[in-house]
Each structure stands twice: as structure tokens, then as C-alpha cells.
Amino acid sequence: MSLDPTNEEKEIQDIVHELSKDIEKDRVFAKKLRRFAFISALSFVGLTVFVLLSYLLYLSLSVTKLESEVKEKERNLRELEQSLFSLMYQEQLREENALAGDAEPDTELAKQVEENIQFLKEVSQNAKGRNILRGNESHKEIALTFDLATG
């Protein structure tokens, strides 16, 4: 069975046509695949840049907020230091005034001391050489202690 040249050519043309269709499909598929890969890479880079910029903006706002809080705390600290110094100065003035008032002799204490001295003088006039309060003489250690203290 011999094929006539027209059928053979037709078959060859059909095969060539099928192969060219397959090659074109492969080219279109490869082109779509490259486009998808390019768009994916571009999207990934864009998303990464967006995330980084967002994070930097967040950090910038956080730093600004923290700086304002630090300034406020410093202002409060200065106010507290000033009030502390003021209170310390007031306390110092109060102590100086109290010490100036204490510089005068305490008349009531001086009276009591004078009364005690008079009492000791009166008691000791008639009993020369004896202790005023000897203590318990049956215990020699206690009597000695009283002798040393009052003797």
C-alpha cells in the first residue's frame, strides 16, 4: 500500500501542525509560568517592603510616645524635687526655731534639779559616811553596787 504523495504530505502537515500547536502551547504555558513567577516575586518584595515600612512607622510612633512620657516623668520629678527641697527647708527652719526656743534654760527642770539637790543635802547632813540608800545588805554584791553608785 503505497500512499499517494498528497496523503503523505497531508499526514506530515498534520503532524507538523500538531507539533507546532504543542510547541505553541508549551511557549504560552512557559510564558504564563514566567509571568506568574515574576508577579509572585514582585508581590513578595512589595509585601515585604510594606511590612517593613509599617514596622518602622510603628517603632517611630512608639519612640515618640515614650519620649513624651519620659518628658512628663522628668517634669513630675523636677516638681517633686522642688517640693522636697521646700519641705526640707521648712523643716530646717522649724528645727532652727525649735532650737532657738530650747536655748532658754528650762525653768521647770532647773527647779526639779534644785529640789533634788536640796533633798540630798538635807538627808546627808546628819549621816556622814553612810550611804543614803544602801540596798539589801544580806547580798554583798548588791550592797557593793549601791555603795559604788551612791557612795
PDB file of C-alpha atoms in Angstrom:
ATOM      1  CA  MET A   1       0.000   0.000   0.000  1.00  0.00           C
ATOM      2  CA  SER A   2       1.585   2.938  -1.118  1.00  0.00           C
ATOM      3  CA  LEU A   3       0.398   6.235  -0.099  1.00  0.00           C
ATOM      4  CA  ASP A   4      -0.036   8.864  -2.601  1.00  0.00           C
ATOM      5  CA  PRO A   5       2.058  11.890  -2.119  1.00  0.00           C
ATOM      6  CA  THR A   6      -0.822  14.100  -1.310  1.00  0.00           C
ATOM      7  CA  ASN A   7      -1.942  11.904   1.576  1.00  0.00           C
ATOM      8  CA  GLU A   8       1.562  11.573   2.818  1.00  0.00           C
ATOM      9  CA  GLU A   9       2.093  15.271   2.652  1.00  0.00           C
ATOM     10  CA  LYS A  10      -1.199  15.799   4.331  1.00  0.00           C
ATOM     11  CA  GLU A  11      -0.232  13.488   7.170  1.00  0.00           C
ATOM     12  CA  ILE A  12       3.129  15.156   7.511  1.00  0.00           C
ATOM     13  CA  GLN A  13       1.460  18.513   7.518  1.00  0.00           C
ATOM     14  CA  ASP A  14      -0.988  17.309  10.172  1.00  0.00           C
ATOM     15  CA  ILE A  15       1.900  16.004  12.299  1.00  0.00           C
ATOM     16  CA  VAL A  16       3.838  19.263  11.825  1.00  0.00           C
ATOM     17  CA  HIS A  17       0.692  21.213  12.621  1.00  0.00           C
ATOM     18  CA  GLU A  18       0.085  19.184  15.808  1.00  0.00           C
ATOM     19  CA  LEU A  19       3.712  19.622  16.837  1.00  0.00           C
ATOM     20  CA  SER A  20       3.572  23.358  16.224  1.00  0.00           C
ATOM     21  CA  LYS A  21       0.365  23.547  18.297  1.00  0.00           C
ATOM     22  CA  ASP A  22       2.093  21.642  21.125  1.00  0.00           C
ATOM     23  CA  ILE A  23       5.149  23.894  20.896  1.00  0.00           C
ATOM     24  CA  GLU A  24       2.934  26.990  20.948  1.00  0.00           C
ATOM     25  CA  LYS A  25       1.025  25.637  23.954  1.00  0.00           C
ATOM     26  CA  ASP A  26       4.335  24.987  25.713  1.00  0.00           C
ATOM     27  CA  ARG A  27       5.530  28.512  24.903  1.00  0.00           C
ATOM     28  CA  VAL A  28       2.279  30.039  26.162  1.00  0.00           C
ATOM     29  CA  PHE A  29       2.445  27.881  29.304  1.00  0.00           C
ATOM     30  CA  ALA A  30       6.086  28.832  29.895  1.00  0.00           C
ATOM     31  CA  LYS A  31       5.231  32.492  29.348  1.00  0.00           C
ATOM     32  CA  LYS A  32       2.323  32.269  31.814  1.00  0.00           C
ATOM     33  CA  LEU A  33       4.557  30.450  34.296  1.00  0.00           C
ATOM     34  CA  ARG A  34       7.260  33.124  33.988  1.00  0.00           C
ATOM     35  CA  ARG A  35       4.637  35.866  34.376  1.00  0.00           C
ATOM     36  CA  PHE A  36       3.211  34.144  37.472  1.00  0.00           C
ATOM     37  CA  ALA A  37       6.704  33.747  38.974  1.00  0.00           C
ATOM     38  CA  PHE A  38       7.520  37.407  38.239  1.00  0.00           C
ATOM     39  CA  ILE A  39       4.233  38.650  39.722  1.00  0.00           C
ATOM     40  CA  SER A  40       4.695  36.401  42.761  1.00  0.00           C
ATOM     41  CA  ALA A  41       8.252  37.659  43.325  1.00  0.00           C
ATOM     42  CA  LEU A  42       7.152  41.263  42.823  1.00  0.00           C
ATOM     43  CA  SER A  43       4.233  40.769  45.223  1.00  0.00           C
ATOM     44  CA  PHE A  44       6.525  39.199  47.819  1.00  0.00           C
ATOM     45  CA  VAL A  45       9.001  42.083  47.546  1.00  0.00           C
ATOM     46  CA  GLY A  46       6.175  44.635  47.716  1.00  0.00           C
ATOM     47  CA  LEU A  47       4.615  42.940  50.725  1.00  0.00           C
ATOM     48  CA  THR A  48       7.997  42.769  52.457  1.00  0.00           C
ATOM     49  CA  VAL A  49       8.616  46.480  51.838  1.00  0.00           C
ATOM     50  CA  PHE A  50       5.106  47.310  53.110  1.00  0.00           C
ATOM     51  CA  VAL A  51       5.599  45.244  56.273  1.00  0.00           C
ATOM     52  CA  LEU A  52       8.993  46.839  56.928  1.00  0.00           C
ATOM     53  CA  LEU A  53       7.649  50.347  56.410  1.00  0.00           C
ATOM     54  CA  SER A  54       4.691  49.606  58.665  1.00  0.00           C
ATOM     55  CA  TYR A  55       7.002  48.267  61.370  1.00  0.00           C
ATOM     56  CA  LEU A  56       9.265  51.327  61.099  1.00  0.00           C
ATOM     57  CA  LEU A  57       6.240  53.605  61.375  1.00  0.00           C
ATOM     58  CA  TYR A  58       5.070  51.684  64.449  1.00  0.00           C
ATOM     59  CA  LEU A  59       8.531  51.984  66.010  1.00  0.00           C
ATOM     60  CA  SER A  60       8.666  55.679  65.229  1.00  0.00           C
ATOM     61  CA  LEU A  61       5.301  56.294  66.864  1.00  0.00           C
ATOM     62  CA  SER A  62       6.280  54.175  69.871  1.00  0.00           C
ATOM     63  CA  VAL A  63       9.524  56.099  70.324  1.00  0.00           C
ATOM     64  CA  THR A  64       7.655  59.406  70.083  1.00  0.00           C
ATOM     65  CA  LYS A  65       5.138  58.251  72.675  1.00  0.00           C
ATOM     66  CA  LEU A  66       7.893  57.033  75.008  1.00  0.00           C
ATOM     67  CA  GLU A  67       9.807  60.302  74.631  1.00  0.00           C
ATOM     68  CA  SER A  68       6.720  62.276  75.610  1.00  0.00           C
ATOM     69  CA  GLU A  69       6.201  60.008  78.641  1.00  0.00           C
ATOM     70  CA  VAL A  70       9.849  60.479  79.662  1.00  0.00           C
ATOM     71  CA  LYS A  71       9.495  64.268  79.394  1.00  0.00           C
ATOM     72  CA  GLU A  72       6.358  64.158  81.522  1.00  0.00           C
ATOM     73  CA  LYS A  73       8.058  61.954  84.135  1.00  0.00           C
ATOM     74  CA  GLU A  74      11.081  64.283  84.200  1.00  0.00           C
ATOM     75  CA  ARG A  75       8.777  67.273  84.723  1.00  0.00           C
ATOM     76  CA  ASN A  76       6.994  65.465  87.562  1.00  0.00           C
ATOM     77  CA  LEU A  77      10.345  64.506  89.071  1.00  0.00           C
ATOM     78  CA  ARG A  78      11.545  68.129  88.989  1.00  0.00           C
ATOM     79  CA  GLU A  79       8.318  69.244  90.662  1.00  0.00           C
ATOM     80  CA  LEU A  80       8.713  66.577  93.349  1.00  0.00           C
ATOM     81  CA  GLU A  81      12.341  67.580  93.924  1.00  0.00           C
ATOM     82  CA  GLN A  82      11.330  71.204  94.291  1.00  0.00           C
ATOM     83  CA  SER A  83       8.582  70.337  96.755  1.00  0.00           C
ATOM     84  CA  LEU A  84      11.009  68.070  98.644  1.00  0.00           C
ATOM     85  CA  PHE A  85      13.581  70.863  98.865  1.00  0.00           C
ATOM     86  CA  SER A  86      10.845  73.213 100.000  1.00  0.00           C
ATOM     87  CA  LEU A  87       9.734  70.782 102.687  1.00  0.00           C
ATOM     88  CA  MET A  88      13.334  70.220 103.775  1.00  0.00           C
ATOM     89  CA  TYR A  89      13.843  73.982 104.030  1.00  0.00           C
ATOM     90  CA  GLN A  90      10.645  74.364 106.061  1.00  0.00           C
ATOM     91  CA  GLU A  91      11.747  71.525 108.357  1.00  0.00           C
ATOM     92  CA  GLN A  92      15.157  73.119 108.793  1.00  0.00           C
ATOM     93  CA  LEU A  93      13.536  76.453 109.682  1.00  0.00           C
ATOM     94  CA  ARG A  94      11.223  74.718 112.142  1.00  0.00           C
ATOM     95  CA  GLU A  95      14.167  72.933 113.784  1.00  0.00           C
ATOM     96  CA  GLU A  96      16.161  76.160 113.976  1.00  0.00           C
ATOM     97  CA  ASN A  97      13.204  77.899 115.599  1.00  0.00           C
ATOM     98  CA  ALA A  98      12.763  74.992 117.994  1.00  0.00           C
ATOM     99  CA  LEU A  99      16.471  75.041 118.874  1.00  0.00           C
ATOM    100  CA  ALA A 100      16.373  78.798 119.377  1.00  0.00           C
ATOM    101  CA  GLY A 101      13.446  78.281 121.780  1.00  0.00           C
ATOM    102  CA  ASP A 102      15.344  75.489 123.558  1.00  0.00           C
ATOM    103  CA  ALA A 103      18.351  77.762 124.111  1.00  0.00           C
ATOM    104  CA  GLU A 104      16.492  79.337 127.035  1.00  0.00           C
ATOM    105  CA  PRO A 105      17.003  77.401 130.253  1.00  0.00           C
ATOM    106  CA  ASP A 106      14.207  75.097 131.161  1.00  0.00           C
ATOM    107  CA  THR A 107      12.989  76.617 134.403  1.00  0.00           C
ATOM    108  CA  GLU A 108      10.881  73.665 135.461  1.00  0.00           C
ATOM    109  CA  LEU A 109      13.747  71.209 135.017  1.00  0.00           C
ATOM    110  CA  ALA A 110      16.087  73.554 136.855  1.00  0.00           C
ATOM    111  CA  LYS A 111      13.551  73.728 139.718  1.00  0.00           C
ATOM    112  CA  GLN A 112      13.342  69.946 139.970  1.00  0.00           C
ATOM    113  CA  VAL A 113      17.145  69.594 139.947  1.00  0.00           C
ATOM    114  CA  GLU A 114      17.420  72.205 142.668  1.00  0.00           C
ATOM    115  CA  GLU A 115      14.819  70.380 144.782  1.00  0.00           C
ATOM    116  CA  ASN A 116      16.705  67.093 144.387  1.00  0.00           C
ATOM    117  CA  ILE A 117      19.995  68.711 145.391  1.00  0.00           C
ATOM    118  CA  GLN A 118      18.351  70.232 148.462  1.00  0.00           C
ATOM    119  CA  PHE A 119      16.877  66.869 149.423  1.00  0.00           C
ATOM    120  CA  LEU A 120      20.249  65.159 149.089  1.00  0.00           C
ATOM    121  CA  LYS A 121      21.938  67.837 151.165  1.00  0.00           C
ATOM    122  CA  GLU A 122      19.323  67.572 153.933  1.00  0.00           C
ATOM    123  CA  VAL A 123      19.486  63.795 154.068  1.00  0.00           C
ATOM    124  CA  SER A 124      23.261  63.671 154.056  1.00  0.00           C
ATOM    125  CA  GLN A 125      23.842  66.278 156.821  1.00  0.00           C
ATOM    126  CA  ASN A 126      23.250  64.001 159.821  1.00  0.00           C
ATOM    127  CA  ALA A 127      24.552  60.732 158.386  1.00  0.00           C
ATOM    128  CA  LYS A 128      28.121  61.387 157.369  1.00  0.00           C
ATOM    129  CA  GLY A 129      29.864  58.335 155.974  1.00  0.00           C
ATOM    130  CA  ARG A 130      26.660  56.329 155.471  1.00  0.00           C
ATOM    131  CA  ASN A 131      25.016  55.702 152.168  1.00  0.00           C
ATOM    132  CA  ILE A 132      21.639  57.248 151.617  1.00  0.00           C
ATOM    133  CA  LEU A 133      20.197  54.079 150.130  1.00  0.00           C
ATOM    134  CA  ARG A 134      22.419  51.165 150.936  1.00  0.00           C
ATOM    135  CA  GLY A 135      20.327  48.405 149.418  1.00  0.00           C
ATOM    136  CA  ASN A 136      19.904  44.861 150.684  1.00  0.00           C
ATOM    137  CA  GLU A 137      22.956  44.211 152.862  1.00  0.00           C
ATOM    138  CA  SER A 138      22.372  40.461 153.100  1.00  0.00           C
ATOM    139  CA  HIS A 139      23.550  40.251 149.465  1.00  0.00           C
ATOM    140  CA  LYS A 140      27.041  41.741 149.449  1.00  0.00           C
ATOM    141  CA  GLU A 141      27.150  42.163 145.642  1.00  0.00           C
ATOM    142  CA  ILE A 142      24.025  44.317 145.636  1.00  0.00           C
ATOM    143  CA  ALA A 143      25.180  46.317 148.685  1.00  0.00           C
ATOM    144  CA  LEU A 144      28.539  46.930 146.982  1.00  0.00           C
ATOM    145  CA  THR A 145      26.806  48.060 143.807  1.00  0.00           C
ATOM    146  CA  PHE A 146      24.749  50.534 145.807  1.00  0.00           C
ATOM    147  CA  ASP A 147      27.875  51.666 147.650  1.00  0.00           C
ATOM    148  CA  LEU A 148      29.601  52.401 144.370  1.00  0.00           C
ATOM    149  CA  ALA A 149      26.592  54.130 142.929  1.00  0.00           C
ATOM    150  CA  THR A 150      25.750  56.345 145.881  1.00  0.00           C
ATOM    151  CA  GLY A 151      28.952  56.279 147.861  1.00  0.00           C
TER     152      GLY A 151
END
